[in-house]
Short mmCIF file of C-alpha atoms in Angstrom, two decimals:
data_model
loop_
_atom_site.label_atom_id
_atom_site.label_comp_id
_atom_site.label_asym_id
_atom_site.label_seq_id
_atom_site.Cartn_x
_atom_site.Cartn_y
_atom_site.Cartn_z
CA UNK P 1272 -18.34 -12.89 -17.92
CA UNK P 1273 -19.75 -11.00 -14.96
CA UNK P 1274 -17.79 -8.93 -12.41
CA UNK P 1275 -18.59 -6.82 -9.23
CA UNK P 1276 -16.53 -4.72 -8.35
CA UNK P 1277 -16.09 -4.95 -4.34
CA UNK P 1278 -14.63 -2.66 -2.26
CA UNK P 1279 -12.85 -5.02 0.88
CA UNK P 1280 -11.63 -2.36 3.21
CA UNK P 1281 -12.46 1.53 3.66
CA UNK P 1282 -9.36 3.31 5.17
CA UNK P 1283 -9.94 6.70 6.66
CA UNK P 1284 -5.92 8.64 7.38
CA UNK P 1285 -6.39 11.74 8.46
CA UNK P 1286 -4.64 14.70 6.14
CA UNK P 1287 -7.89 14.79 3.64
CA UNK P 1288 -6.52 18.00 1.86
CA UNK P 1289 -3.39 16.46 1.41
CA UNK P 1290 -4.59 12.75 0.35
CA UNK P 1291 -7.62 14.35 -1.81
CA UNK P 1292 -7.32 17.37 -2.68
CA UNK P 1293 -10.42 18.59 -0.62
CA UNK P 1294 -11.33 18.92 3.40
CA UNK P 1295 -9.23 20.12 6.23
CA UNK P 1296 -5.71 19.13 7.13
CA UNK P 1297 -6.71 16.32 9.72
CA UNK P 1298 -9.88 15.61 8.39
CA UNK P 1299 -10.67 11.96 7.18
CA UNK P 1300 -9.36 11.21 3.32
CA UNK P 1301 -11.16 8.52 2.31
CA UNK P 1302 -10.10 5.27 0.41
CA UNK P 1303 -11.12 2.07 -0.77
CA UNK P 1304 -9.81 -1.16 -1.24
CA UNK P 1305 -11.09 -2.40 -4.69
CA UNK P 1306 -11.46 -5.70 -5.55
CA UNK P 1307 -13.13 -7.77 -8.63
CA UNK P 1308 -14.97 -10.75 -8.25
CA UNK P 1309 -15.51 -12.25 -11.62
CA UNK P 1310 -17.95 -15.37 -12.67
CA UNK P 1311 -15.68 -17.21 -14.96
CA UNK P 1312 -15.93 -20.46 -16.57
CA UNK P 1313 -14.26 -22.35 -13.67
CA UNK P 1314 -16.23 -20.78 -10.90
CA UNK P 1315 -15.25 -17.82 -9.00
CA UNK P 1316 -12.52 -15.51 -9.75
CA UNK P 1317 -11.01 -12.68 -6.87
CA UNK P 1318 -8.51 -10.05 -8.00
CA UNK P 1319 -7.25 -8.88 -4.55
CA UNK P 1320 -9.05 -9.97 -1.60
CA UNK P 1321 -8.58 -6.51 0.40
CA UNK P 1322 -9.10 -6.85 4.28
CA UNK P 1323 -10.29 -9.95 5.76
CA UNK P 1324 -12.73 -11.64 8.73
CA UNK P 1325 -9.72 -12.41 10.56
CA UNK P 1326 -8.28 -8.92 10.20
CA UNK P 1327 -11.59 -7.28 11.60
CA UNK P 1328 -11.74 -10.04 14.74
CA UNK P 1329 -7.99 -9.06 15.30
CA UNK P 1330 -6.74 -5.67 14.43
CA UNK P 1331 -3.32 -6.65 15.80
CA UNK P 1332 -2.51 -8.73 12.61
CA UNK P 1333 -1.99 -5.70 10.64
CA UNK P 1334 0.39 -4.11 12.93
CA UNK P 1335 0.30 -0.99 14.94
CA UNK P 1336 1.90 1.20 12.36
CA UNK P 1337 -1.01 0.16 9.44
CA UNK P 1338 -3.94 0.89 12.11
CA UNK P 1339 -2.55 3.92 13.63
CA UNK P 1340 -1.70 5.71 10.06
CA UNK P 1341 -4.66 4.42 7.58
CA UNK P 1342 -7.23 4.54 10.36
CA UNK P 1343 -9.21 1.18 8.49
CA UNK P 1344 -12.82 0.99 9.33
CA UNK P 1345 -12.77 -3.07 10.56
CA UNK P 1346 -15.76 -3.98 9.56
CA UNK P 1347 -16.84 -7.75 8.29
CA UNK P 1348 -19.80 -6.62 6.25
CA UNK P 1349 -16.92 -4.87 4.03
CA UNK P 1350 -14.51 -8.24 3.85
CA UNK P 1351 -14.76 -10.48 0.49
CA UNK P 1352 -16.08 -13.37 2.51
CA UNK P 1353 -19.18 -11.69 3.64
CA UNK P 1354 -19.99 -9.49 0.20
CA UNK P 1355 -19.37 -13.23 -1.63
CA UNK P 1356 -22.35 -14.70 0.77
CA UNK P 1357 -24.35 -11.74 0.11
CA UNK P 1358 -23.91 -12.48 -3.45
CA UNK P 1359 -26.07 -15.77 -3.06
CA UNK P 1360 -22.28 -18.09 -3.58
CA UNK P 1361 -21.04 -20.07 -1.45
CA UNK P 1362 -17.05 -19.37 0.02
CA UNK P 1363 -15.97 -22.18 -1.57
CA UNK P 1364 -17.65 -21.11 -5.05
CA UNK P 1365 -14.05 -18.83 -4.86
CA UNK P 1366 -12.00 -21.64 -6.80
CA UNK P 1367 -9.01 -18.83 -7.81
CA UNK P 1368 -7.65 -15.62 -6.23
CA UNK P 1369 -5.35 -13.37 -8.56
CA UNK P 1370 -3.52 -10.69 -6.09
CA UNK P 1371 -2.03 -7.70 -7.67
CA UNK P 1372 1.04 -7.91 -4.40
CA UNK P 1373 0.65 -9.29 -1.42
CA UNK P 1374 0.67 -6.20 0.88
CA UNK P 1375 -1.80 -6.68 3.94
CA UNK P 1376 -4.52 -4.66 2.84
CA UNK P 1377 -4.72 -6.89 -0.67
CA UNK P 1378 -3.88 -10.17 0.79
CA UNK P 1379 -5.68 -10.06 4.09
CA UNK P 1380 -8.59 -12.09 2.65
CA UNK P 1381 -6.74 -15.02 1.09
CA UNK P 1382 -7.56 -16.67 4.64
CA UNK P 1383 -10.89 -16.71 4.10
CA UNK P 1384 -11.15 -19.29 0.85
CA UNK P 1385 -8.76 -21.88 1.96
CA UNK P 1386 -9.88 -24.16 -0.97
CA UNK P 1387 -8.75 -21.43 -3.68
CA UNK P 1388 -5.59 -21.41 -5.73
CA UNK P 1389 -3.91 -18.06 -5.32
CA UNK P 1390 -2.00 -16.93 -8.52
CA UNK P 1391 0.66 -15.10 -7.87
CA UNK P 1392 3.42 -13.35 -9.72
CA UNK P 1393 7.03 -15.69 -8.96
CA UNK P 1394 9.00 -12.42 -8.41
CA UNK P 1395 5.96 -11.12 -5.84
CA UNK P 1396 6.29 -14.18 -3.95
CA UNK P 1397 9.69 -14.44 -3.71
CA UNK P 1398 9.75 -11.05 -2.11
CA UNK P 1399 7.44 -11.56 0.57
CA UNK P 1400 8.58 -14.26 1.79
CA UNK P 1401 12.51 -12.88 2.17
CA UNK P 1402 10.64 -9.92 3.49
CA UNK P 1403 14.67 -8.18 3.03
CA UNK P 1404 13.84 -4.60 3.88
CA UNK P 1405 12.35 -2.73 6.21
CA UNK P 1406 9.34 -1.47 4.21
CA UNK P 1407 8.97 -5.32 3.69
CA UNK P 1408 8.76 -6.22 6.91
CA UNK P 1409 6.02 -3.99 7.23
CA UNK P 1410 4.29 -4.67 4.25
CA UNK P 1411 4.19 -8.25 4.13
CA UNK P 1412 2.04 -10.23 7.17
CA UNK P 1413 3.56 -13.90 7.52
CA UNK P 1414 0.00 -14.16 10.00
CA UNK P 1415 -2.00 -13.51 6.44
CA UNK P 1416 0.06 -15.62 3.80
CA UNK P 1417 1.66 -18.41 5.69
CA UNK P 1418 -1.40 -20.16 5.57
CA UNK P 1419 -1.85 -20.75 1.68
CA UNK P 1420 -1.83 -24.02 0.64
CA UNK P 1421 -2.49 -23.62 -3.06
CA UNK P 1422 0.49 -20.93 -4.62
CA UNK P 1423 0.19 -21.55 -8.34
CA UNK P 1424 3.89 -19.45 -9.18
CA UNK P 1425 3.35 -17.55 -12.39
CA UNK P 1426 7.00 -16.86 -14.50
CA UNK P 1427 6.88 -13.87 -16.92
CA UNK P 1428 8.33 -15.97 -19.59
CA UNK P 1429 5.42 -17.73 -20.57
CA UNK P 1430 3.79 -14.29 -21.59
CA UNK P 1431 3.20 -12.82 -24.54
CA UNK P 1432 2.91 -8.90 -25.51
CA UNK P 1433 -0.74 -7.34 -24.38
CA UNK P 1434 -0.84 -3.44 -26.06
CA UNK P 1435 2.81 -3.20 -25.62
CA UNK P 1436 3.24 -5.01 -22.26
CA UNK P 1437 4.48 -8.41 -21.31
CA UNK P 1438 1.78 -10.25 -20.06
CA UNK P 1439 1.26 -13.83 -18.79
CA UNK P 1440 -2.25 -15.50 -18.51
CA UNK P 1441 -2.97 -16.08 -14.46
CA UNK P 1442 -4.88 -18.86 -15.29
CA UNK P 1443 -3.55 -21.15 -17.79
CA UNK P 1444 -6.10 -24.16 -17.11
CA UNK P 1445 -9.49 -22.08 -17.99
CA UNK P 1446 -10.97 -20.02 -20.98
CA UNK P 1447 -11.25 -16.84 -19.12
CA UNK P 1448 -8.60 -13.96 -20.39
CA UNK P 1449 -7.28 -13.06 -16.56
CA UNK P 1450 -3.49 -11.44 -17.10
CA UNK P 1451 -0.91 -10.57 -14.91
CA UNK P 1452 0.81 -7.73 -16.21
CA UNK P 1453 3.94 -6.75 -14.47
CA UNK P 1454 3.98 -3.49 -13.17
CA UNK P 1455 7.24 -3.47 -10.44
CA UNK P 1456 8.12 -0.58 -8.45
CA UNK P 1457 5.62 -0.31 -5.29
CA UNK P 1458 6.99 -3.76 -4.42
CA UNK P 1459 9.39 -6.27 -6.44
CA UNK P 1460 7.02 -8.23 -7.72
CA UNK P 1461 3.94 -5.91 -8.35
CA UNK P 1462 1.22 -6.92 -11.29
CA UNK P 1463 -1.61 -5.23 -12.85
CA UNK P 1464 -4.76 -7.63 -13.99
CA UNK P 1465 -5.91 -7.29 -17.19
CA UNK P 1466 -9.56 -8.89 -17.28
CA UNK P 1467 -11.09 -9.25 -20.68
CA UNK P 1468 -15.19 -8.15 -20.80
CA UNK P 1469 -17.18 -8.41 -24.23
CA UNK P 1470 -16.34 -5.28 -25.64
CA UNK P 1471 -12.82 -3.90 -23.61
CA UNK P 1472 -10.07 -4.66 -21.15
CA UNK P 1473 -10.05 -3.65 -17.29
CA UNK P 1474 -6.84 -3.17 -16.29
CA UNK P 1475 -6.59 -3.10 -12.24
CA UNK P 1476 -3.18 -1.13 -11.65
CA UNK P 1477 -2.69 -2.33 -7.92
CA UNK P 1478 -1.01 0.20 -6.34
CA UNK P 1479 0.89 1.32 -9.89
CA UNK P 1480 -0.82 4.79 -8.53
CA UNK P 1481 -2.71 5.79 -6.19
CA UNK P 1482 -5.17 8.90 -7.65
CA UNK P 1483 -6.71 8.91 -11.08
CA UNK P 1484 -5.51 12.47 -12.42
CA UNK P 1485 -1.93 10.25 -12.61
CA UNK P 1486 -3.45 8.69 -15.46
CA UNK P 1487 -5.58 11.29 -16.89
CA UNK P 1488 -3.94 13.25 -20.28
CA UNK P 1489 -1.73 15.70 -18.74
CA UNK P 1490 -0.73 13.41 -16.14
CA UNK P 1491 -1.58 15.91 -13.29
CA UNK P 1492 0.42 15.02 -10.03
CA UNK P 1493 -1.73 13.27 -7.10
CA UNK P 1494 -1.93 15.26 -3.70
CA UNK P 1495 0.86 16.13 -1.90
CA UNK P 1496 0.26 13.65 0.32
CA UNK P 1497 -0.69 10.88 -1.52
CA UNK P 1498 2.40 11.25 -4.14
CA UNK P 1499 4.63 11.24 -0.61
CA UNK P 1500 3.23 8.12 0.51
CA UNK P 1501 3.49 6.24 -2.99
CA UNK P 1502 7.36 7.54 -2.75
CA UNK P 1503 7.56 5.79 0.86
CA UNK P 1504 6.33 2.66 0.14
CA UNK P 1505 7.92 1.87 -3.19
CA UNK P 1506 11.39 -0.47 -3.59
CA UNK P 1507 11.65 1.46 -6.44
CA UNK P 1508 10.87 4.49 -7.49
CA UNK P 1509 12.33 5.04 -10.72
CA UNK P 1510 10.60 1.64 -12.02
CA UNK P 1511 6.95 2.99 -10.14
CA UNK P 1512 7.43 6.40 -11.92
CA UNK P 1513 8.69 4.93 -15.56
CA UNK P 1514 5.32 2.47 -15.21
CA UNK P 1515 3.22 5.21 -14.53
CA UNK P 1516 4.65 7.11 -17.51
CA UNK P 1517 2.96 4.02 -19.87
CA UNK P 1518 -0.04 3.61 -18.05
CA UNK P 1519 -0.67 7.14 -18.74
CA UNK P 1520 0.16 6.64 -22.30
CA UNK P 1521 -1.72 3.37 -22.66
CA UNK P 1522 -5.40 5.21 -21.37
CA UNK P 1523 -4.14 7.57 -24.22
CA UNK P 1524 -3.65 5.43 -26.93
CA UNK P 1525 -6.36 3.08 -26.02
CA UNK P 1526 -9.03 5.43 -25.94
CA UNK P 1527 -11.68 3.68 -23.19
CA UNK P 1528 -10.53 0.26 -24.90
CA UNK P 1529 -8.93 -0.63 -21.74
CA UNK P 1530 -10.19 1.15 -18.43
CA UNK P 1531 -7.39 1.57 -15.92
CA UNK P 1532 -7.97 1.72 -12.21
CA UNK P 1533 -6.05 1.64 -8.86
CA UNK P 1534 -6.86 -0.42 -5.66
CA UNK P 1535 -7.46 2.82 -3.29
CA UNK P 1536 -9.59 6.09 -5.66
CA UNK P 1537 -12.76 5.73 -4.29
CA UNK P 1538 -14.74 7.87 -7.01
CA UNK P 1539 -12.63 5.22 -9.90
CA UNK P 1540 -14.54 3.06 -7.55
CA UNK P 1541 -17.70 4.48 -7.44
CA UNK P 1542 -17.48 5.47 -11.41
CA UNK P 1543 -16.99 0.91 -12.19
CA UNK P 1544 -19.70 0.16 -9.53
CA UNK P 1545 -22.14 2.25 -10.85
CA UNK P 1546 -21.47 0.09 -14.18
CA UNK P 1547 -22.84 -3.46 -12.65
CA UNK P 1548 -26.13 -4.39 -14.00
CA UNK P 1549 -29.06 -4.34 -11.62
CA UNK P 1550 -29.29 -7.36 -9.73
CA UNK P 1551 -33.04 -8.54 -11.38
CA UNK P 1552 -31.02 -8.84 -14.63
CA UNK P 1553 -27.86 -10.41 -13.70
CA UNK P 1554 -26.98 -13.82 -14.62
CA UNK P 1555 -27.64 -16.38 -12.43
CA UNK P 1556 -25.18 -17.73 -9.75
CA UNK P 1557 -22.65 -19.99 -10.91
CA UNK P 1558 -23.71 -22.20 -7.87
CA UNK P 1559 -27.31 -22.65 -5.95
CA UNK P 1560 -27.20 -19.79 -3.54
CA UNK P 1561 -26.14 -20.69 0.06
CA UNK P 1562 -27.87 -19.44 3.42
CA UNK P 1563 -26.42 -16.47 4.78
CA UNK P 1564 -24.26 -17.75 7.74
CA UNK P 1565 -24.43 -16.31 11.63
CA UNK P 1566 -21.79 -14.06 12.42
CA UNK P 1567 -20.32 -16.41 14.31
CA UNK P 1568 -19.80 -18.37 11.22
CA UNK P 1569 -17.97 -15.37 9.51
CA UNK P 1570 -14.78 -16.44 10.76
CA UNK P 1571 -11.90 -17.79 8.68
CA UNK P 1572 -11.57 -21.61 8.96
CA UNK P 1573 -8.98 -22.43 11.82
CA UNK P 1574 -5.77 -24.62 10.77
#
């Protein structure tokens, strides 16, 4: 099994001494939004689909507050669709989509791969589509998700324990070892992915954190800023901060067996990218490669 690790969507706030630790008050504090794309057995698989073409065309789907605060860059070469292309596959090559929540910046891509099943987490869905609180309103785009027409509902209680967690496999129907691991607290429904590779787990934690010394031995606090905004946008804190007490204790325990990472630490980002093989050695596409479209044609398909 193959995987790239993508990142769909830099965000820029301003505060970088508060957000990371380094720079001026108002300076920019960079973030990712990191995404897998894995060659399984039954095609393509995405975890999180980050920002997508129909996001970049129009801003105003992610609302005012999203744009104004994270400052995202909005820029197609950066969406899923376009680094998939690049790739050599084809859009539809993208048979399943595993999101970790559906806040915008994970679930803005789904548009783009109208022919994939997305995988979600039952208690995930169910949230964001009562959308009952405020933060919820917010969080969840009707513009980005209404237009799914493949939800494959995933109940906890066909899991099974994975190194002391209840897991559940995202994608019953295939060989590859893809688990949702439920990790509530930033929203209701919130998952980690547990991918299997030859020789040890990655485990992407979402938005379980948001800076990697919350994981690191010690479990040194993020930035002042950062650990503010994780407080903000959870439904529940206590849940967040008791889930971040065993993912601390599971990079402990497992010793690099499992590598944990968040959707938005861009050097966790740049540490798994710099792990892909070179491209003259990597395997070959799981489909014949398809021209690389106009960028006219990088639009998502209209319903």
């Amino acid at each position: 099994m193959r995987i790239h690790h993508l990142n769909c969507g830099s965000l820029c706030p301003p505060g970088g001494r508060l957000f990371s630790g380094a720079g001026g008050l108002l300076s920019p504090a960079p973030l990712c939004c990191h995404c897998l794309l894995i060659e399984g057995d039954d095609r393509l698989i995405l975890v999180d689909t980050g920002l997508g073409v129909e996001d970049v065309n129009e801003p105003r789907r992610l609302g005012h507050l999203f744009n104004v605060m994270m400052r995202p860059r909005l820029e197609v070469a950066e969406t899923a669709l376009r680094q998939v292309v690049d790739l050599g596959y084809r859009p539809s090559d993208v048979r399943h989509i595993v999101p970790t929540h559906l806040g915008l910046d994970h679930a803005g891509g789904i548009s783009d791969f109208p022919g994939a099943a997305v995988h979600i987490y039952a208690d995930e869905l169910r949230a964001a589509s009562s959308r009952s609180s405020l933060i919820e309103r917010s969080r969840y785009r009707a513009v980005q998700i209404s237009v799914v027409k493949k939800w494959a509902v995933v109940e906890e209680e066909e899991g099974e324990s994975w190194f002391g967690f209840s897991a559940v496999r995202a994608i019953p129907a295939t060989n590859d070892e893809v688990l949702l691991v439920p990790l509530p607290g930033h929203t209701r429904g919130h998952c980690g992915v547990a991918v299997r590779r030859s020789e040890d787990w990655l485990l992407h934690c979402g938005d379980a954190y948001f800076h990697r010394s919350e994981v690191e031995p010690g479990g040194r606090a993020a930035p002042p800023g950062l650990r503010a905004f994780e407080s903000f946008l959870s439904v529940d804190g206590a849940a967040r901060r008791a889930n971040l007490v065993r993912l601390r204790e599971l990079a402990r325990l497992t010793m690099g067996d499992v590598k944990l990472f968040c959707s938005h630490d861009p050097v966790e980002f740049a540490a798994l990218k710099g792990e892909e093989p070179e491209p003259e050695t990597a395997s070959p596409p799981v489909s014949a490669p398809a021209p690389r479209p106009r960028q006219a044609e990088l639009r998502a398909p209209r319903r």
